XYZ file of C-alpha atoms in Angstrom:
502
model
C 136.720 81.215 85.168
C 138.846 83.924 85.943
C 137.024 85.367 88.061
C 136.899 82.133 89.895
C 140.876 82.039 90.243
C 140.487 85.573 91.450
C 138.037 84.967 94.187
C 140.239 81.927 95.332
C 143.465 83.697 95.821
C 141.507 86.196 98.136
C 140.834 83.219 99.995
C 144.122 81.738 100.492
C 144.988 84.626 102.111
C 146.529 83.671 105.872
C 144.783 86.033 107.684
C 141.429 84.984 106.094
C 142.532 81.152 106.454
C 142.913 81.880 110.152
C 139.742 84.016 110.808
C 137.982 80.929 109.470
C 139.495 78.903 111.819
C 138.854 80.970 114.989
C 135.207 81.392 113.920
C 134.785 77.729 113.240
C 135.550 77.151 116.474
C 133.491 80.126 118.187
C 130.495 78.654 115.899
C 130.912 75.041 117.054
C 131.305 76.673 120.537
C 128.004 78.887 120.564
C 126.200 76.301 118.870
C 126.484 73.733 121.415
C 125.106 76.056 124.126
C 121.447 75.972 124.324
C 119.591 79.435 123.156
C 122.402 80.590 121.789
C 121.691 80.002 117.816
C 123.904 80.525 115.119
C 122.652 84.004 114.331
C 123.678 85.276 118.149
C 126.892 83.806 117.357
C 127.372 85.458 114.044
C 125.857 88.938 115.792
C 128.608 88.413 118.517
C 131.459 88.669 115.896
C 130.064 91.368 114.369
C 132.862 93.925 115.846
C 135.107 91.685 114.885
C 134.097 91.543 111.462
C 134.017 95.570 110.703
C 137.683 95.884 111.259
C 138.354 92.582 109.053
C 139.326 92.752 105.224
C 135.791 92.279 102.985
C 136.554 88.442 102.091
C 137.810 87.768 105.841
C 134.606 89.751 107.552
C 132.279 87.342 105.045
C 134.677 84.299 105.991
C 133.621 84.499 109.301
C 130.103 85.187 109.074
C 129.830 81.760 106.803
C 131.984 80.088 108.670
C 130.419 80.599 112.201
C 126.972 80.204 110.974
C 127.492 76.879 108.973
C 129.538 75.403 112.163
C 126.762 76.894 114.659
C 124.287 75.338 112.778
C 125.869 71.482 113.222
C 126.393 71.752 116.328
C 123.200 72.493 117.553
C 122.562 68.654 116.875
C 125.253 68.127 119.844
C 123.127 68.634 122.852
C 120.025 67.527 120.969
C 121.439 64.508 120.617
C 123.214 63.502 123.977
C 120.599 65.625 126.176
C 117.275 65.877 123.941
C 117.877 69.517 124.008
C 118.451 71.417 121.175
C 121.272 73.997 120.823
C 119.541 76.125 117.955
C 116.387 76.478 116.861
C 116.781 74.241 113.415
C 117.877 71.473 115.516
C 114.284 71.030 117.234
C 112.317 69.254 114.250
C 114.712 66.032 114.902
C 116.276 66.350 118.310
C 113.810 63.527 119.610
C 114.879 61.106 116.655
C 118.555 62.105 117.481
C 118.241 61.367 121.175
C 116.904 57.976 120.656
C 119.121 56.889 118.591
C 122.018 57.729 120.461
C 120.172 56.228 123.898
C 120.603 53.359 121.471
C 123.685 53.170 121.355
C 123.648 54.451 117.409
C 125.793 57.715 117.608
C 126.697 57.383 114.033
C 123.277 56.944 112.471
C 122.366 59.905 114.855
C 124.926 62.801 115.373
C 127.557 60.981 112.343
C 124.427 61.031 109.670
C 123.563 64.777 111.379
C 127.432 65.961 110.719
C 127.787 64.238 106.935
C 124.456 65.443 106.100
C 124.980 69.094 106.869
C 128.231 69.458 105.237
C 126.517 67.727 102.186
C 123.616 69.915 102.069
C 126.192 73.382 102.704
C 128.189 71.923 99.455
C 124.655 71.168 97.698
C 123.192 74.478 98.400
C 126.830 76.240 97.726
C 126.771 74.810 94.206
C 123.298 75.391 93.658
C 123.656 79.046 94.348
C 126.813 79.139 92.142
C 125.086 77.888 88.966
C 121.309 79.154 89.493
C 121.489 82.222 91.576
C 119.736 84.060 88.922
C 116.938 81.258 88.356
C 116.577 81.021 92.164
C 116.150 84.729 92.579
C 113.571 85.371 90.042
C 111.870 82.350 91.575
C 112.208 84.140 95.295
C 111.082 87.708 93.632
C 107.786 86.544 92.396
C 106.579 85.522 96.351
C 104.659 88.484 97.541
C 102.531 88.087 100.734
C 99.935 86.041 98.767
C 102.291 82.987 98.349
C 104.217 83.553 101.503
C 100.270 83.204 103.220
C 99.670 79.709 101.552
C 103.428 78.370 101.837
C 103.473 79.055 105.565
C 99.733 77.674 105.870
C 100.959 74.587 104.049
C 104.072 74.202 106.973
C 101.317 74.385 109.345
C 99.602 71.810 107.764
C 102.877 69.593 108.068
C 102.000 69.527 112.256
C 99.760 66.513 110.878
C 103.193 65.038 110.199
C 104.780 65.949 113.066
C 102.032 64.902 115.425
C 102.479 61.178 116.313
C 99.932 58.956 116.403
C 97.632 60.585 117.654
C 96.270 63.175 115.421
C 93.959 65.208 117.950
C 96.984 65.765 120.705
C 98.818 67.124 117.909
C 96.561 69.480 116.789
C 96.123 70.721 120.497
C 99.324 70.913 120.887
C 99.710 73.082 117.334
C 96.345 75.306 118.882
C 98.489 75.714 121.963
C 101.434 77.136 119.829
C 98.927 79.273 117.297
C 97.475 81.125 120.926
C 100.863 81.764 121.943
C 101.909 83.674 118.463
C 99.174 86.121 118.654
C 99.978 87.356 122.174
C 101.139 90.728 121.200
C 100.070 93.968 119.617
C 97.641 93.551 116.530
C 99.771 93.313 113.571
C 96.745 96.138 111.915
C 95.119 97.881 114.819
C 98.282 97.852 117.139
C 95.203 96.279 119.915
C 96.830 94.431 122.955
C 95.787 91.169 122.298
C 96.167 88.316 125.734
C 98.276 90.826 127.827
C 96.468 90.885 130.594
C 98.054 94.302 131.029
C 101.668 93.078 131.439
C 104.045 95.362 129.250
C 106.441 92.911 128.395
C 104.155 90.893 126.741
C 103.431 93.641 123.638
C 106.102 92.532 121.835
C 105.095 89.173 121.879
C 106.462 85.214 122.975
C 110.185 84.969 122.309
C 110.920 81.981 120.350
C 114.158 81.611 122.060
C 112.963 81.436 125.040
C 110.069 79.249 124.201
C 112.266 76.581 122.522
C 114.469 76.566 125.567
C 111.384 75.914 127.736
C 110.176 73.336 125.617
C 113.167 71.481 125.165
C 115.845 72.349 127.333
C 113.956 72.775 130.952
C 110.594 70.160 130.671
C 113.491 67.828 129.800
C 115.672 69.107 133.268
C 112.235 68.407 135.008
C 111.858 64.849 133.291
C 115.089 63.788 134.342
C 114.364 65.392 138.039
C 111.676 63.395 138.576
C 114.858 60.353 138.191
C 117.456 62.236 140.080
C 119.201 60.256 142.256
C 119.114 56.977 139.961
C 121.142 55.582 138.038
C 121.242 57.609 134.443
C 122.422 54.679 132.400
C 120.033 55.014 129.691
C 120.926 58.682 128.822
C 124.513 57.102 128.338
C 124.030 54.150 126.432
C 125.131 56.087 123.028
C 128.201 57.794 124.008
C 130.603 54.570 122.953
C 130.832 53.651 119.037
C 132.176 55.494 116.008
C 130.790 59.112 115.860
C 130.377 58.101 111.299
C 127.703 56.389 109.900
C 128.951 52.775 108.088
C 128.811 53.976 104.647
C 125.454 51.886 103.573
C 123.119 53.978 105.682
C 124.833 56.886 104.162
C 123.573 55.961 100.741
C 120.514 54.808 101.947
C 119.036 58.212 102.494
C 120.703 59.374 99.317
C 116.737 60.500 98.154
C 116.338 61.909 101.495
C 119.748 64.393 101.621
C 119.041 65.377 97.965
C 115.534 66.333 98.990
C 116.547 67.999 102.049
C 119.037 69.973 100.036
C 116.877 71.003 97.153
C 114.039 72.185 99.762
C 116.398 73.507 102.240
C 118.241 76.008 98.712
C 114.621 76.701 98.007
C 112.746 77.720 101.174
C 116.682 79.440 102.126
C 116.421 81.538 99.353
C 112.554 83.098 100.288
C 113.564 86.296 101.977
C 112.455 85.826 105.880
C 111.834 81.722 105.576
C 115.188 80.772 107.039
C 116.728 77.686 108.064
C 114.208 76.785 111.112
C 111.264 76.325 108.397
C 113.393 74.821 105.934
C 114.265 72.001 108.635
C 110.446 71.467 109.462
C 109.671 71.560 105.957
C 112.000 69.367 104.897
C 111.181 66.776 108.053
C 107.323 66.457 107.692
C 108.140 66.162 103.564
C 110.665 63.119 104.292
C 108.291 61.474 106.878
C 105.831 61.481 103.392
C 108.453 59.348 101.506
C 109.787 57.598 104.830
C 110.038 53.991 104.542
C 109.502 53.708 107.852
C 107.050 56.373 108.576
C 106.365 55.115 112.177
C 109.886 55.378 113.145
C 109.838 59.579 113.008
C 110.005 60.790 116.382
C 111.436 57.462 118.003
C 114.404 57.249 116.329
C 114.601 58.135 112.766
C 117.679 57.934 110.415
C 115.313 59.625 107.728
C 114.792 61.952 109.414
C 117.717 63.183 110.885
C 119.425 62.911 107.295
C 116.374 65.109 105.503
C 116.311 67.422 107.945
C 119.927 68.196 108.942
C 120.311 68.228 105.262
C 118.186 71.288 104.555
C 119.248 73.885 107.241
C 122.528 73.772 105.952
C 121.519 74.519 102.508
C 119.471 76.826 103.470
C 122.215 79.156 104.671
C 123.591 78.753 101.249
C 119.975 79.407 99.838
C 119.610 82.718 101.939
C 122.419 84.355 99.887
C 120.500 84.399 96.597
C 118.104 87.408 97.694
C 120.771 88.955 99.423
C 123.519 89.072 96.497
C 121.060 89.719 93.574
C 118.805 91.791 95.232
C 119.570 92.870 98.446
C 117.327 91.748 100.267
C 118.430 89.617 103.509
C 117.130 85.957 103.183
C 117.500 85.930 107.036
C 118.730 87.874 109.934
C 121.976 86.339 109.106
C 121.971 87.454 105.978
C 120.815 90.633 107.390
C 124.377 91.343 108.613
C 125.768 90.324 105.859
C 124.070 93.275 103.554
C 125.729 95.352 106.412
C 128.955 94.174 105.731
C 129.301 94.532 102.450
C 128.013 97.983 102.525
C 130.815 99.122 104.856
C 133.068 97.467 103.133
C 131.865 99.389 100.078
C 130.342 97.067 97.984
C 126.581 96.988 97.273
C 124.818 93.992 96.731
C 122.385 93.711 93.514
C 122.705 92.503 90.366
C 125.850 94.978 89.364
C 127.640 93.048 92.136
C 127.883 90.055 89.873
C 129.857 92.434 87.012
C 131.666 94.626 89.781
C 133.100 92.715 92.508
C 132.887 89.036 91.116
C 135.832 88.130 92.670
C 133.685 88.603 95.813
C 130.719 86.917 94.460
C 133.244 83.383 93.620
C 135.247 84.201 97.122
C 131.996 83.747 98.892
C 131.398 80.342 96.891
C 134.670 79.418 98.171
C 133.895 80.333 101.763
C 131.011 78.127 101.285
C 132.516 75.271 99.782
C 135.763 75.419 102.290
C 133.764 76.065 105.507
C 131.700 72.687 104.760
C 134.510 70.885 104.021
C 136.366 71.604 107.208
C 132.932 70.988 109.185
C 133.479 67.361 108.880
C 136.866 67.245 110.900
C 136.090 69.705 113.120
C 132.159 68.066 113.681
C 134.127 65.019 114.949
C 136.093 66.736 117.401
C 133.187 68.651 118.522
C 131.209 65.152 118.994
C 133.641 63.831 121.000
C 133.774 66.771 123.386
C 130.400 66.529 123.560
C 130.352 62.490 123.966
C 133.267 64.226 127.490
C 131.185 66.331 128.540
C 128.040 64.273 128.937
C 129.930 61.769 130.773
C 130.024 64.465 133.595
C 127.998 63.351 136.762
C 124.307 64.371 136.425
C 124.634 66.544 139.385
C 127.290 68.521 137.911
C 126.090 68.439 134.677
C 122.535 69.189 134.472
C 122.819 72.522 137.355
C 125.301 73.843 134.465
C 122.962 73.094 131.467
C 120.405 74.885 133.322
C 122.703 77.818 133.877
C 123.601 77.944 130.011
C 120.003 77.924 128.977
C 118.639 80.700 131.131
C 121.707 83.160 130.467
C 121.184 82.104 126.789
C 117.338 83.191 127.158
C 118.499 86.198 128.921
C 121.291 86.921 126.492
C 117.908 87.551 123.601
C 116.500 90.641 125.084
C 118.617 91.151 128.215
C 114.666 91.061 129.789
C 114.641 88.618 133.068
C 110.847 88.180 132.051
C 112.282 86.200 129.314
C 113.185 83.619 132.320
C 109.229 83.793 133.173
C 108.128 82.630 129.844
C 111.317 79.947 129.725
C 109.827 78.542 133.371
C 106.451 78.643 132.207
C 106.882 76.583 128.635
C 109.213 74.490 130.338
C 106.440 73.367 132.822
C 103.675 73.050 130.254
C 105.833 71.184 127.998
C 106.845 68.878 131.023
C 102.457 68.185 131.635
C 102.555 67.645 128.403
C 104.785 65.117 127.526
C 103.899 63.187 130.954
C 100.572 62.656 129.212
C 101.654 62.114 125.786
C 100.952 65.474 123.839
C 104.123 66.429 121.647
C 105.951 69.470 121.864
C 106.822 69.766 118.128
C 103.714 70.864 116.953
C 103.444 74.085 119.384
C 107.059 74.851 118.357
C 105.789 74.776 114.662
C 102.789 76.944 115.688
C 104.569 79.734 116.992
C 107.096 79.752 114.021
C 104.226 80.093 111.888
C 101.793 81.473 113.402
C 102.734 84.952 113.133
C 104.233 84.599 109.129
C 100.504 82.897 108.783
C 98.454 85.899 110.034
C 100.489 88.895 108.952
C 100.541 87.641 105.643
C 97.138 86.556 105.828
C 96.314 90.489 106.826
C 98.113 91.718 104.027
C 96.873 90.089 101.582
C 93.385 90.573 102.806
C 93.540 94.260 102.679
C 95.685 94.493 99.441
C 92.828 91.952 97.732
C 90.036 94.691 99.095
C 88.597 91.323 101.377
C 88.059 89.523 97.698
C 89.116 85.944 98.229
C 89.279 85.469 95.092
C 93.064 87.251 94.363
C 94.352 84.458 96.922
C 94.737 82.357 94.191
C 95.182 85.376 90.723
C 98.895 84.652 90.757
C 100.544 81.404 88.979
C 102.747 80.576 92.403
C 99.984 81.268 94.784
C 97.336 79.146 93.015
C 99.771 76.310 93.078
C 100.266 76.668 96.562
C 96.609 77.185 97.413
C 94.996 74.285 95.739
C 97.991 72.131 96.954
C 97.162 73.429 100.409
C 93.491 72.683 100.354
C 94.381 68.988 98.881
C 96.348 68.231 101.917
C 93.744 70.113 104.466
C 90.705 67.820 102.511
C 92.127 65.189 101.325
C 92.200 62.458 104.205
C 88.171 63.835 104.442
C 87.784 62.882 100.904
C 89.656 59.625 101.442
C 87.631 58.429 104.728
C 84.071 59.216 102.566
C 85.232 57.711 100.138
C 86.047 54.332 102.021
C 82.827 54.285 104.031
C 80.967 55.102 100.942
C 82.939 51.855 99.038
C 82.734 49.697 102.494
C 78.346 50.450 102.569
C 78.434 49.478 98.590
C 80.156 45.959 99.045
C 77.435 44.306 100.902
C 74.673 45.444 99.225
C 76.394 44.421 95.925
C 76.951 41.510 96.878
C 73.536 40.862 97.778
């Protein structure tokens, strides 16, 4: 407990209570600009943060991420275009409920639920850092193989109703992860001889083509009506009425708990913690049909577990050292110029630190919730900006936030070119959000796979030696056969009927 007091009167410090304001509002800022996600934002205050005090420097690297993070959901929600990546698993759901006219249930349920699940993974890292860590330690390529196989499995979730467009669509975003050097041979693999495709398809600049431009083409293909629809949600109170909060009580607590979890697996990060935790509430969804078109599920799972999984990604980093995420990444940076070095002697040494960071965590999500509503209604201003003003500037943010990855213009290339596949696309009913989830995974799914393969000597068999990975193997092969097993078994029981009834 002492420690506790201790780490709290580093905090109420006034230059560390003003840092976290600035960088709250350089998060919310950064956030809301398409391509620029809330690890860009943290790696932009970066020379800020070396000539900060240690508690201030970490202050702002919580604070900007946690704030970046939310507001990603702003755009996604008034323009369908997502302003970081772990806003794309709902940004449909968000955007239709909005064009609605339910900004509350959409961007309100967003803002509540991601300060909840900050606080929910913030406390769960306070009292079972050291469970969560030995959990985290045990993953070795083996069960990092069959947990990403199992989020590609979740594109049957994610598809729609039609199962076979999604799985194209998921094929589509598998091709585009292996384009690249061989992750064993170092081959040139779909190049076609161009050098800037060795190191691969930028996320970034995928996501921005997928989301941000095909939906500046959809709404060119209108330009010059009337864009009434697109501003049907910007009246109305920016909270959800307090009964469809507790509604997806089961939902936030899920998204929390999986969001802590998946956060704390060194490299899963919040993106696959918010696709996790979406296809995983569309499972328990009430309303099943409703994810994609609308969702209040989904946005509250979902929103829910990228926050916590910032909190999540500290457990590796703090006990062991080992970033849970490029955020995290510059966090181990930090604290070694600052002179303290994270492991499990941190916990004895500097625990003042250790509780200030709780703190940080705890403070930064309470202050979201204020702040969110500001932010939403700037954003609910800014959208009601003429469409010709409006959309030229958009398009201006996302390609200098593409740029802004790699400082590459080919990056603009691959933005144009996914932004005019995903348009085809979408005019002919195949969803985007399984090729997103393909690329994510793709990569995590064959390196891993590789790995594993040449650590087991090619013997299948050590897939499934280890307690975590046979879990995750058997539970991956009962979702891959299961529906199989199901349909045989229902033609098999429809044949019997007749003839036992004759």
């Amino acid at each position: 407990m002492t420690a506790f007091f201790d780490g709290l009167t580093l905090v109420m410090q006034a230059d560390v209570l003003v840092t976290i304001l600035i960088s709250a509002a350089f998060g919310l800022f950064v956030g809301m600009v398409p391509g620029l996600s809330a690890t860009m934002a943290v790696a932009l205050l970066v020379p800020v943060a070396f000539t900060l005090s240690p508690v201030a420097a970490l202050a702002t690297i919580i604070t900007c991420s946690a704030m970046a993070m939310f507001a990603g959901d702003i755009p996604a929600a008034f323009l369908r275009i997502p302003g970081t990546p772990a806003s794309a698993a709902y940004t449909y759901d968000m955007n239709d409920l909005v064009r609605s006219g339910r900004l509350g249930d959409a961007l309100g349920m967003s803002l509540l639920c991601s300060a909840t699940g900050g606080i929910l993974g913030a406390v769960i890292l306070m009292f079972g850092a050291p469970l969560l860590a030995d959990f985290a330690i045990n993953f070795s390529s083996y069960e990092y193989f069959w947990l990403a196989l199992l989020g590609l499995s979740c594109a049957t979730l994610v598809a729609g109703d039609d199962a076979l467009k999604g799985w194209l669509s998921l094929t589509i975003g598998l091709f585009l992860s292996v384009i690249g050097l061989d992750f064993v041979t170092g081959i040139q693999r779909y190049t076609f001889g161009v050098t800037n495709l060795q190191a691969g398809i930028g996320f970034i600049s995928v996501m921005i083509g997928a989301f941000a431009l095909s939906e500046l083409f959809r709404k060119a293909t209108g330009f010059g009506e009337k864009q009434a629809e697109a501003r049907l949600g910007i009246s109305g109170a920016p909270l959800p009425r307090m009964r469809t909060l507790w509604d997806q009580r089961n939902h936030i607590a899920r998204g929390g708990v999986i969001g802590t979890l998946i956060g704390a697996l060194p490299g899963a990060g919040a993106d696959i913690a918010a696709w996790v935790a979406y296809a995983v509430s569309k499972r328990f969804a009430k309303e099943p049909e409703r994810f994609g078109r609308g969702s209040v599920e989904a946005v509250a799972g979902a929103a829910t577990a990228n926050n916590a999984a910032l909190s999540g990604s500290y457990v590796p980093t703090l006990v062991f050292g080992i970033p849970g995420d490029s955020i995290t990444a510059i966090v181990v940076g930090v604290l070694i110029l600052k002179g303290i070095q994270p492991g499990p002697l941190v916990f004895v040494n500097s625990a003042d630190m250790v509780n200030a960071i709780y703190i940080v965590f705890l403070l930064a999500n309470i202050l979201l919730v204020p702040l969110g509503i500001a932010a939403i209604y700037l954003g609910r201003t800014v959208i009601s900006i003429r469409d010709a003003i409006l959309y030229p500037v958009i398009l201006l943010l996302c390609l200098y936030g593409a740029y802004a990855v790699s400082n590459n213009t080919f990056e603009l290339w691959i933005v144009l070119a996914t932004g005019i596949l995903v348009w085809i696309m979408q005019e002919n009913n195949y969803p985007a959000a399984p090729l997103i989830l393909g690329l994510v995974l793709g990569q995590v799914v064959e390196q891993n796979f590789m790995s594993s393969l040449i650590k087991a000597d090619g013997n299948i068999i050590n897939f499934f030696n280890r307690p975590i990975a046979g879990v995750l193997g058997v539970l991956t092969l009962v979702v891959w056969f299961y529906p199989l097993m199901a349909g045989t078994i229902r033609r098999v029981r429809g044949t019997a009927g007749p003839t036992d009834q004759t």
